[in-house]
Coordinates of C-alpha atoms and ligand atoms in Angstrom, one line a residue:
X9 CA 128.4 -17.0 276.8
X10 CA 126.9 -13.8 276.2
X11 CA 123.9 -14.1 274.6
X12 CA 123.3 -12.3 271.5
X13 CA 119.3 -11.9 270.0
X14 CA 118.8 -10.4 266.7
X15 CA 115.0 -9.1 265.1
X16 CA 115.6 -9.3 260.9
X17 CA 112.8 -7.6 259.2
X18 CA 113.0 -7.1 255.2
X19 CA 112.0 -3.5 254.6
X20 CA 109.2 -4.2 252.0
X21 CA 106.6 -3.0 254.3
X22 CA 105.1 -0.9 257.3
X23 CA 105.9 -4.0 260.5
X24 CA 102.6 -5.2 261.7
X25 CA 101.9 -6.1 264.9
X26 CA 103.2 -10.1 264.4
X27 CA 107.0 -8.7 263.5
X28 CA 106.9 -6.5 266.7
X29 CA 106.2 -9.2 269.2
X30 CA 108.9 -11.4 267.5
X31 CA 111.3 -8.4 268.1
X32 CA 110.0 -7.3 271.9
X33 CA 111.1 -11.3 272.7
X34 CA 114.5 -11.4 271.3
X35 CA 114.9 -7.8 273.0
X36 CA 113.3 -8.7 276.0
X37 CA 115.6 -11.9 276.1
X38 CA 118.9 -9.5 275.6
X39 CA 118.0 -7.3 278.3
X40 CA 117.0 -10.0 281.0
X41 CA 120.4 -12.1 280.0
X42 CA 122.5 -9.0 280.0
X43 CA 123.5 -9.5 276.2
X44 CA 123.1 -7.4 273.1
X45 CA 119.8 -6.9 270.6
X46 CA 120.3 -6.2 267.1
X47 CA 119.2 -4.9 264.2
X48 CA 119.7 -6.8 261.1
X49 CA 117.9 -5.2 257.9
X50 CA 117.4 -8.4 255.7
X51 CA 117.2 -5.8 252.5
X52 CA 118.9 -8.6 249.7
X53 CA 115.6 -8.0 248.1
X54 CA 116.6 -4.7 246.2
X55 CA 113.7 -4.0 244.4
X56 CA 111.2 -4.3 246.9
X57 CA 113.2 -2.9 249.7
X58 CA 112.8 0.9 250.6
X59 CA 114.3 3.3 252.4
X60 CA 111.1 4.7 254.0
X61 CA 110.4 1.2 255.3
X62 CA 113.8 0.9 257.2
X63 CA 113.1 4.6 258.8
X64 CA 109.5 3.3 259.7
X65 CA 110.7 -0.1 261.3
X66 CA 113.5 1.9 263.1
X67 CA 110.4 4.2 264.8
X68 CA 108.5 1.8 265.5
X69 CA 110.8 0.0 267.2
X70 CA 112.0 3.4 269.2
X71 CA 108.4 3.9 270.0
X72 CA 108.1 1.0 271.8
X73 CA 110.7 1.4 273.8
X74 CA 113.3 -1.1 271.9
X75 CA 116.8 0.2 271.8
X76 CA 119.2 -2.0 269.8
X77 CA 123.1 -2.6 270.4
X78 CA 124.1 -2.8 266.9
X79 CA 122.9 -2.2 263.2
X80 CA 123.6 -4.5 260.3
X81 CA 122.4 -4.5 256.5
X82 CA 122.6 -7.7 254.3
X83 CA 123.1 -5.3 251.3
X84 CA 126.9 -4.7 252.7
X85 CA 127.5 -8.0 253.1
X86 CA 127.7 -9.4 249.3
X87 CA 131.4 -10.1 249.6
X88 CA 130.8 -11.9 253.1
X89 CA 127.9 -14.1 250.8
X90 CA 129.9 -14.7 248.2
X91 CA 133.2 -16.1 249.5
X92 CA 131.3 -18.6 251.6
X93 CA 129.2 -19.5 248.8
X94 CA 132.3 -19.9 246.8
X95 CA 133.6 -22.3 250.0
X96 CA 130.5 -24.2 250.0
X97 CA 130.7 -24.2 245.8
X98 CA 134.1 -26.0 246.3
X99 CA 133.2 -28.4 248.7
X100 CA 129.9 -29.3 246.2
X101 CA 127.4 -28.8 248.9
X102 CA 125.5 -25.9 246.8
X103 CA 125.3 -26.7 243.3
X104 CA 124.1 -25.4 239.7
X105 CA 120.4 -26.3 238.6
X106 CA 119.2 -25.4 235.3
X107 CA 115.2 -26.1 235.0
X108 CA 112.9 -24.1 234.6
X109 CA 109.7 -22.8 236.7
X110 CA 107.7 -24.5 234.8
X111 CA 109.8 -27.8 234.7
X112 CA 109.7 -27.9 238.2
X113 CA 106.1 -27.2 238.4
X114 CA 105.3 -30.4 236.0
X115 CA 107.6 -32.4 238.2
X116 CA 105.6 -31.8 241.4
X117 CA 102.4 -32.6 240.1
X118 CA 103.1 -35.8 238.2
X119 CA 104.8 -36.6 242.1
X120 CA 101.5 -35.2 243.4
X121 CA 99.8 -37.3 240.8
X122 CA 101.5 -40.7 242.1
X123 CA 101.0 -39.9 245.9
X124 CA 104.5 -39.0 245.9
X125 CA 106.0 -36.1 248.3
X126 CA 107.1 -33.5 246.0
X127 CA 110.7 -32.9 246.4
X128 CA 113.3 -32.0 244.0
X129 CA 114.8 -35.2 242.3
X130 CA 118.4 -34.0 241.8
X131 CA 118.1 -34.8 238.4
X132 CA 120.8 -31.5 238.3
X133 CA 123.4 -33.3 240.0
X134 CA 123.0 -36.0 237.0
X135 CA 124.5 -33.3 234.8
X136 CA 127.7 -33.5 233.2
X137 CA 130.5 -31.3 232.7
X138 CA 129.8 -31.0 228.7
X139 CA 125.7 -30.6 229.4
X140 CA 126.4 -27.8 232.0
X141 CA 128.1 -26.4 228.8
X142 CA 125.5 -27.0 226.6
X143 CA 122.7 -25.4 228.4
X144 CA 125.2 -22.3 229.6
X145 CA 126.3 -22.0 225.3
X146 CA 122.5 -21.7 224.9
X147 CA 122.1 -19.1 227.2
X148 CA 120.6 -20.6 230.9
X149 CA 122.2 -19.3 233.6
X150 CA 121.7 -22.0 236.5
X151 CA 120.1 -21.0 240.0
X152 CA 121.9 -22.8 243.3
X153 CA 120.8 -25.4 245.4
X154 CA 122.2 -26.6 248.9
X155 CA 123.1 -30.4 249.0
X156 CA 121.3 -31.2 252.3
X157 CA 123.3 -34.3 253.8
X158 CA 120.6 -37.5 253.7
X159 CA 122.8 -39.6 256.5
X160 CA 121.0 -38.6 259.5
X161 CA 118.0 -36.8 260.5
X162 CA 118.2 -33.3 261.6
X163 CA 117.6 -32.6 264.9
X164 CA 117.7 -29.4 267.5
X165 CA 116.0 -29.2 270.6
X166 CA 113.5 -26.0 270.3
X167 CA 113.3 -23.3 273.3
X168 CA 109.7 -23.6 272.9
X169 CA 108.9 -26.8 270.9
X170 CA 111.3 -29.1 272.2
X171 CA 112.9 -32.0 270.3
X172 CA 112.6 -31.6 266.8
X173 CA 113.4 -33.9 263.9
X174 CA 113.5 -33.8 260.5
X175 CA 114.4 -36.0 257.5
X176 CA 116.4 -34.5 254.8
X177 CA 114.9 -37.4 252.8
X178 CA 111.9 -35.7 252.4
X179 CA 113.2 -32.2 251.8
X180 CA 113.7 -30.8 248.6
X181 CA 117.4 -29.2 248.4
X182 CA 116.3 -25.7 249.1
X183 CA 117.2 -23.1 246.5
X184 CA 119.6 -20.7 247.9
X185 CA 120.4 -18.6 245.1
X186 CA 118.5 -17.4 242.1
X187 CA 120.1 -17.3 238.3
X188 CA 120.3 -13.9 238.1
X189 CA 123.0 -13.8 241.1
X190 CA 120.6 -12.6 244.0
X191 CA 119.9 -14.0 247.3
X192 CA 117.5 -15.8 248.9
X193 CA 117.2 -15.5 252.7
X194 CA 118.6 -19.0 253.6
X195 CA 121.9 -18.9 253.5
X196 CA 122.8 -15.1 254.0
X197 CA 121.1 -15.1 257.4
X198 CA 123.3 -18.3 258.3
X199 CA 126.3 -16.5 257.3
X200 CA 125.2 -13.5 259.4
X201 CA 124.6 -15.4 262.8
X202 CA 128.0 -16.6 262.1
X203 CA 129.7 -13.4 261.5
X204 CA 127.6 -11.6 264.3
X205 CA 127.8 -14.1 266.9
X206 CA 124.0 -14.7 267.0
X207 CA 123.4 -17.0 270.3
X208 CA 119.9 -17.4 269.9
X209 CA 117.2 -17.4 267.0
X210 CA 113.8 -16.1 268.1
X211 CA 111.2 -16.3 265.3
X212 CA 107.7 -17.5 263.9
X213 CA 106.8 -21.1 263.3
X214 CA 106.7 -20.3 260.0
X215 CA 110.6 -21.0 259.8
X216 CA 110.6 -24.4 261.4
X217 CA 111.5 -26.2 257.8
X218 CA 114.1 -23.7 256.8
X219 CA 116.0 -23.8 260.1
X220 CA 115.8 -27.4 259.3
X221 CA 117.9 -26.8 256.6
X222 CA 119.5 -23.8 258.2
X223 CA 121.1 -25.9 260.8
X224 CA 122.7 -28.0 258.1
X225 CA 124.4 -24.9 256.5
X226 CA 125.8 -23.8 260.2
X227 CA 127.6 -27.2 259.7
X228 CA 128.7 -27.0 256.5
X229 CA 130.3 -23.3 256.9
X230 CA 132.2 -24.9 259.9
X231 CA 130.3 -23.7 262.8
X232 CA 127.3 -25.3 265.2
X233 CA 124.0 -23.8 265.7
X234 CA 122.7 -21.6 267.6
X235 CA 119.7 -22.2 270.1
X236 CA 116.3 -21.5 268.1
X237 CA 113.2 -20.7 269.5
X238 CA 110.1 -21.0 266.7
X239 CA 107.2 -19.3 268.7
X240 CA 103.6 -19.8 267.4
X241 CA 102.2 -17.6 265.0
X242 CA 99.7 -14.6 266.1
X243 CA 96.1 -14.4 265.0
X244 CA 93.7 -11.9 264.9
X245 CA 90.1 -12.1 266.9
X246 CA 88.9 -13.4 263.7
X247 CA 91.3 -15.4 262.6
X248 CA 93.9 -14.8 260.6
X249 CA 96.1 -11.8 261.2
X250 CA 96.6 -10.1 257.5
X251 CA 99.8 -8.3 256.5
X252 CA 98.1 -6.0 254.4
X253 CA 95.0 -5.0 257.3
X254 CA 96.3 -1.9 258.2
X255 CA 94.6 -2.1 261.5
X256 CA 98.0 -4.5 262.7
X257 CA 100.2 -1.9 261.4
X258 CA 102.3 -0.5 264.3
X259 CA 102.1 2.5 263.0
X260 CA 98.2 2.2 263.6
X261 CA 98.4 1.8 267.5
X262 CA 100.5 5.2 267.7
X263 CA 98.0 7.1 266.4
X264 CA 95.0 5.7 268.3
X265 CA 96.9 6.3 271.5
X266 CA 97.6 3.4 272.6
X267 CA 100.5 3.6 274.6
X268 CA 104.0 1.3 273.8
X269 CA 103.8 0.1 277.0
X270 CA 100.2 -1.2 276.6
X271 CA 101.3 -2.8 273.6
X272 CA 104.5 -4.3 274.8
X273 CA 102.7 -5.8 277.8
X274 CA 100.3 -7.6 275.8
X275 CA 102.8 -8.7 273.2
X276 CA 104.9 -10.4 275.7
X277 CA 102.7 -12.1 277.4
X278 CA 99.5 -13.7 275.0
X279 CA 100.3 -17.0 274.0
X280 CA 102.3 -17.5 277.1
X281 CA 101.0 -19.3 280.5
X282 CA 101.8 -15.6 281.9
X283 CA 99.0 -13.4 283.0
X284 CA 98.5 -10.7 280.3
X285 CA 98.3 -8.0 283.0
X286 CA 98.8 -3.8 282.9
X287 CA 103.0 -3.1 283.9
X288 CA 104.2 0.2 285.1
X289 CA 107.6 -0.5 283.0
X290 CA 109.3 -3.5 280.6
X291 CA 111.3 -4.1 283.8
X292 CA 108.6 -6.6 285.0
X293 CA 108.2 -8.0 281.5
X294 CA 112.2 -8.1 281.5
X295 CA 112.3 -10.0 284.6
X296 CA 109.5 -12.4 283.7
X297 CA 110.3 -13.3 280.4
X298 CA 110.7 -17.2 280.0
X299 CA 110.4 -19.2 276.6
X300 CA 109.4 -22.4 279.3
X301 CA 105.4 -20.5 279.4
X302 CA 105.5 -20.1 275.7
X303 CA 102.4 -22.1 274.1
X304 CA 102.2 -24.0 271.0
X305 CA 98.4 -22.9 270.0
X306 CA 98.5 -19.4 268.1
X307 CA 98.0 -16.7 270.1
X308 CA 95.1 -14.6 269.4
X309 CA 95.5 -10.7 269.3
X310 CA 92.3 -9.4 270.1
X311 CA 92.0 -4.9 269.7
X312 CA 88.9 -4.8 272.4
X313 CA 91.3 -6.5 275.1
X314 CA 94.4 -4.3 274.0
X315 CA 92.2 -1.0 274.3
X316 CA 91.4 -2.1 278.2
X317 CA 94.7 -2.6 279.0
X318 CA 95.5 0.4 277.7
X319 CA 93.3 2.5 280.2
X320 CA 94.9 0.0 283.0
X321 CA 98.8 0.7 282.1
X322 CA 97.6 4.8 281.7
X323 CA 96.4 4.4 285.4
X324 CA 99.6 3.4 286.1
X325 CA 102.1 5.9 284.7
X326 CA 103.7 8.4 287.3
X327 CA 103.5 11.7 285.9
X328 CA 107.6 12.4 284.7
X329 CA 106.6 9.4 282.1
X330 CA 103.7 11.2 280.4
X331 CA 104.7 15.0 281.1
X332 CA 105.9 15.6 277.7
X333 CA 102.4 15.2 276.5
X334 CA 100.7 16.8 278.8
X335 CA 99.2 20.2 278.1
X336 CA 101.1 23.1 279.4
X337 CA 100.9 24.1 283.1
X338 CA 99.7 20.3 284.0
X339 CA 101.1 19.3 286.6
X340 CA 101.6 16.4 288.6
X341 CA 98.5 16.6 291.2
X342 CA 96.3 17.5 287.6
X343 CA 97.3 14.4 286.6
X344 CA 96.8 12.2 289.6
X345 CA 93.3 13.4 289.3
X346 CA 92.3 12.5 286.5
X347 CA 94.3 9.7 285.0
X348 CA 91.8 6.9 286.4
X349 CA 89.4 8.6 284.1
X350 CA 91.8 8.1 280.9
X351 CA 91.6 6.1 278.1
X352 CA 94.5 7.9 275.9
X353 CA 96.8 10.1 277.4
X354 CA 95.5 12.9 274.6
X355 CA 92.3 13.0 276.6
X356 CA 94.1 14.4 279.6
X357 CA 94.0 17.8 277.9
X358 CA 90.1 17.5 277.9
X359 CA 90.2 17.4 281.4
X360 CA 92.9 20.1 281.7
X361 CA 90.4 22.1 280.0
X362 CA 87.3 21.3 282.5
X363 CA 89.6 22.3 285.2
X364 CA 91.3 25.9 284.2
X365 CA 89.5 26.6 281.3
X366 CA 86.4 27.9 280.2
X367 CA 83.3 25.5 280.6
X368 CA 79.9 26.6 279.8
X369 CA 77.7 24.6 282.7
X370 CA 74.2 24.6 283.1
X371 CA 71.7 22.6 285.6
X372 CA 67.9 21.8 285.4
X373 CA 65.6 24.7 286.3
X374 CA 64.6 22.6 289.6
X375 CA 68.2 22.7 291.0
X376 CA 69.1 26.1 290.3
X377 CA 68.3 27.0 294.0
X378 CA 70.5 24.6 295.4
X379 CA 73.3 25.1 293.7
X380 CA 73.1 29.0 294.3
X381 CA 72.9 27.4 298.3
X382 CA 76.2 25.5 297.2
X383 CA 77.8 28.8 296.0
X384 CA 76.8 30.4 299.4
X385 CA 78.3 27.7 301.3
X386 CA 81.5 27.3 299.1
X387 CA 81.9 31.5 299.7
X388 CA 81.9 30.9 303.3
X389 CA 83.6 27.7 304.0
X390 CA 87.2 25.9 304.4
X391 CA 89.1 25.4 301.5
X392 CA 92.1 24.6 302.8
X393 CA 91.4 20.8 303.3
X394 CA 89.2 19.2 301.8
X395 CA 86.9 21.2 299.9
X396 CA 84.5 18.8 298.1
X397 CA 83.6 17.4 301.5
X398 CA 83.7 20.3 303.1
X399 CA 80.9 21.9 300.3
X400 CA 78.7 18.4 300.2
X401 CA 78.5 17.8 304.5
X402 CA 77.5 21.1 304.4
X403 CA 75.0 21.1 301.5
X404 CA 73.6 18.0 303.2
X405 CA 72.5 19.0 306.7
X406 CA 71.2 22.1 305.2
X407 CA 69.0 21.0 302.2
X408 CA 68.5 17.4 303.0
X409 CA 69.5 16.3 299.5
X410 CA 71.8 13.4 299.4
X411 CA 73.2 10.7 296.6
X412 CA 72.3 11.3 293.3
X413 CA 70.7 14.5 293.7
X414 CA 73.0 16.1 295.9
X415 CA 76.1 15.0 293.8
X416 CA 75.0 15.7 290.4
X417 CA 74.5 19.0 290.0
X418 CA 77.3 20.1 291.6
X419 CA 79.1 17.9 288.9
X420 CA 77.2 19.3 286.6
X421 CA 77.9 23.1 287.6
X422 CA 81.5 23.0 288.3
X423 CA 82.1 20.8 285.4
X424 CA 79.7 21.1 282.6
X425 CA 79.5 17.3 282.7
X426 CA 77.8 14.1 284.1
X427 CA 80.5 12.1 284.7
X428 CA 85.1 12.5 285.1
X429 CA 87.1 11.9 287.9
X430 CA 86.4 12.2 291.5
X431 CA 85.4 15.3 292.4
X432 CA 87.0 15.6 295.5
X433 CA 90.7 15.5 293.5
X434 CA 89.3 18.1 290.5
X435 CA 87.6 20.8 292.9
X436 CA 90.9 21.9 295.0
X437 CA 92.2 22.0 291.2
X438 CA 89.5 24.1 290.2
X439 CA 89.9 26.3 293.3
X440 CA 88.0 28.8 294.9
X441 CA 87.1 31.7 292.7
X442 CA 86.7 29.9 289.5
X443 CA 84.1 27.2 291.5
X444 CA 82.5 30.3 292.6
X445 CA 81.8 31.4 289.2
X446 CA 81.0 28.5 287.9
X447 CA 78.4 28.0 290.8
X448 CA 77.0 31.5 290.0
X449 CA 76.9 31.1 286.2
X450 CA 75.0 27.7 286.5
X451 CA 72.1 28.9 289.4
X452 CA 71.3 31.9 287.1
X453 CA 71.0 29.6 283.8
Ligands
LIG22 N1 113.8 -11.6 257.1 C1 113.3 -12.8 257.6 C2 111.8 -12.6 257.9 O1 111.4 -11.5 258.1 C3 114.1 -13.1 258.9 C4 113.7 -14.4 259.6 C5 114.7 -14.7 260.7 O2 114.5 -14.2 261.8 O3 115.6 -15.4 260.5 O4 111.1 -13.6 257.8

């Protein structure tokens, strides 16, 4: 069986970071079984769906590194809806209901009221042929329910929650169509898995009670179910994570530079028994990926712990996966020498800077001597080694200074700052002459 994953956003929204983790695991699923990730754009929801929202979930998902076998849209699939909804018409398992919001409101509290659950009493399926007519003369077009089947509980075993049971009993039919003809998501994301072969649902907790239902629907359109896996919701470091705090928006973490892979690493793993841990590419997350270390407890997103991984995975990127964003003339020694410093790879173009550019450096009055001995002794030495130690053994034996005040302003002079990456990798960067200069223009203020 080749195993087919699907990630089903509606397009009424940037994705936050909840929807992107849902879609990393069914693509990270795909790729470790060999089998294919798609794309289904739940867009039945014409009004509210945009355009601009399916570009942004398509970059988003690009960005971090998701590529997708296949593209689907529920808004070409009305004729697919219908005819099954037709089948499922004949057979009565969906059928016409004609109250009103607010008769269905009153008849949940009064079942409220008595300590009763508040599920939908049928009372539609009471109706005759000549009321159906009566209520349609006056004008009330009916919205669709599906006749869930009371015999026998339903039951799947869940990738991540194991056995699950439901009874029907206590479920209200749910409403799978509304009067003016539109969708709801139920049933046309049943018919979907069908048609597209869907082996395995991957999704939030949130669905547990409409797969319930859902996996009577596969049965009544003929086919069985496919394998579910309900994973447990994400919250924030305060709680809970908010759709509209734009601070969870994908979109957000590309433009504070955090990198996809950062992301990616933390979104597979939190909430699993899996150490959340810095990867060099999604072939370890690939490889590692098991539904068996997925917890039931929400798993908490935290933005302090994402930013420190971030620094971690930049540390670990060779320099063909970040040259495209490297300043020109970088190359791949420049970055070896500073990338331990990095937080964003933007910052690398600071450093660039330090190295070739022009720095204005300056050191305290008392250490202007020694670093006009350092420029004598960086004239007259070795460069083709080692350099820094070369210019600091030297310095030593012949001023005394060591630590602290032999190191620092020699930083200081031949980079204008206190602190950056070792300086044994950034002076044979800096080279000769421009160290020379530098040493110069520091000693004489
Ligand atoms: N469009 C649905 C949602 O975003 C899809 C749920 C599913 O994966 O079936 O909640």
């Amino acid at each position: 069986m080749k195993v087919i994953t699907r990630f089903a956003p509606s397009p009424t929204g940037r994705i936050h970071v909840g929807n992107i983790r849902t879609a990393l695991h069914n693509w990270l699923y795909a790729r470790q079984q060999g089998g294919r990730f798609l794309l289904r754009i739940d867009d039945t929801d014409r009004e509210r769906s945009e355009e601009r929202f399916v570009e942004a979930i398509r970059d988003d998902l690009r960005w971090l590194g998701l590529n997708w076998d296949g593209e689907e849209r529920q808004s070409a699939r009305f004729d697919a809806y219908e005819a099954r909804f037709e089948a499922l018409r004949a057979a009565g398992r969906v059928y016409p209901c004609y109250e009103t919001p607010q008769e269905l409101d009153l008849k949940r509290k009064i079942q409220l009221g008595r300590g009763l659950p508040p599920v939908y009493d049928r009372s539609a399926l009471q109706l005759t042929d000549t009321d159906r007519e009566r209520l349609e003369g006056e004008g009330v077009r009916p919205h669709w329910r599906f006749k869930l089947d009371h015999a026998a509980p339903i039951a799947w075993h869940d990738l991540i929650r194991g056995d699950q049971s439901f009874d029907p009993g206590l479920m209200s039919d749910p409403v799978v169509r509304r009067a003016d003809g539109s969708w709801l998501y139920l049933l046309p994301s049943v018919i979907d898995d069908i048609d597209m072969g869907v082996t395995h649902v991957v999704r939030g907790e949130d669905h547990v009670s409409n797969t319930a239902t859902q996996v009577q629907m596969f049965g009544a359109l003929g086919s069985s179910p496919p394998a579910f896996a309900h994973e447990a919701l994400l919250t924030g470091a305060e709680g809970k994570l908010s759709k509209r705090a734009g601070a969870t928006d994908v979109d957000h973490w590309r433009g504070t530079g955090i990198e996809p892979l950062a992301l990616a690493a933390k979104l597979a793993r939190i909430g699993t028994s899996l150490p959340v841990e810095p990867a060099a590419s999604m072939q370890r997350l690939i490889e590692a990926f098991d539904f068996a270390t997925f917890g039931r407890a929400p798993a908490r997103f935290d933005e302090a712990e994402l930013a420190k991984l971030n620094a971690q995975t930049i540390h670990l990127l060779s320099f063909d996966q970040v040259r495209e964003r490297l300043p020109n003339g970088m190359d791949a020694r420049a970055w070896e020498a500073v990338k331990p410093n990095l937080e964003t790879v933007a910052e690398a173009a600071d450093w660039w800077q330090v190295i070739g550019g022009t720095i204005s450096s300056s050191v305290a009055e008392g250490d202007r001597e020694f670093v006009l001995a350092a420029r004598d002794v960086a004239g007259e030495m070795d460069w083709s080694a080692d350099p820094w130690h070369a210019l600091t053994g030297q310095l030593k034996e012949r001023t005394g200074r060591k630590g602290k005040p032999l190191f620092l302003p020699l930083r200081r002079a031949l980079t204008g700052r206190d602190h950056g990456p070792d300086m044994a990798a950034l002076l044979p960067l800096i080279g000769r002459e421009r160290a020379l200069e530098r040493l110069a223009a520091a000693a004489n203020g």
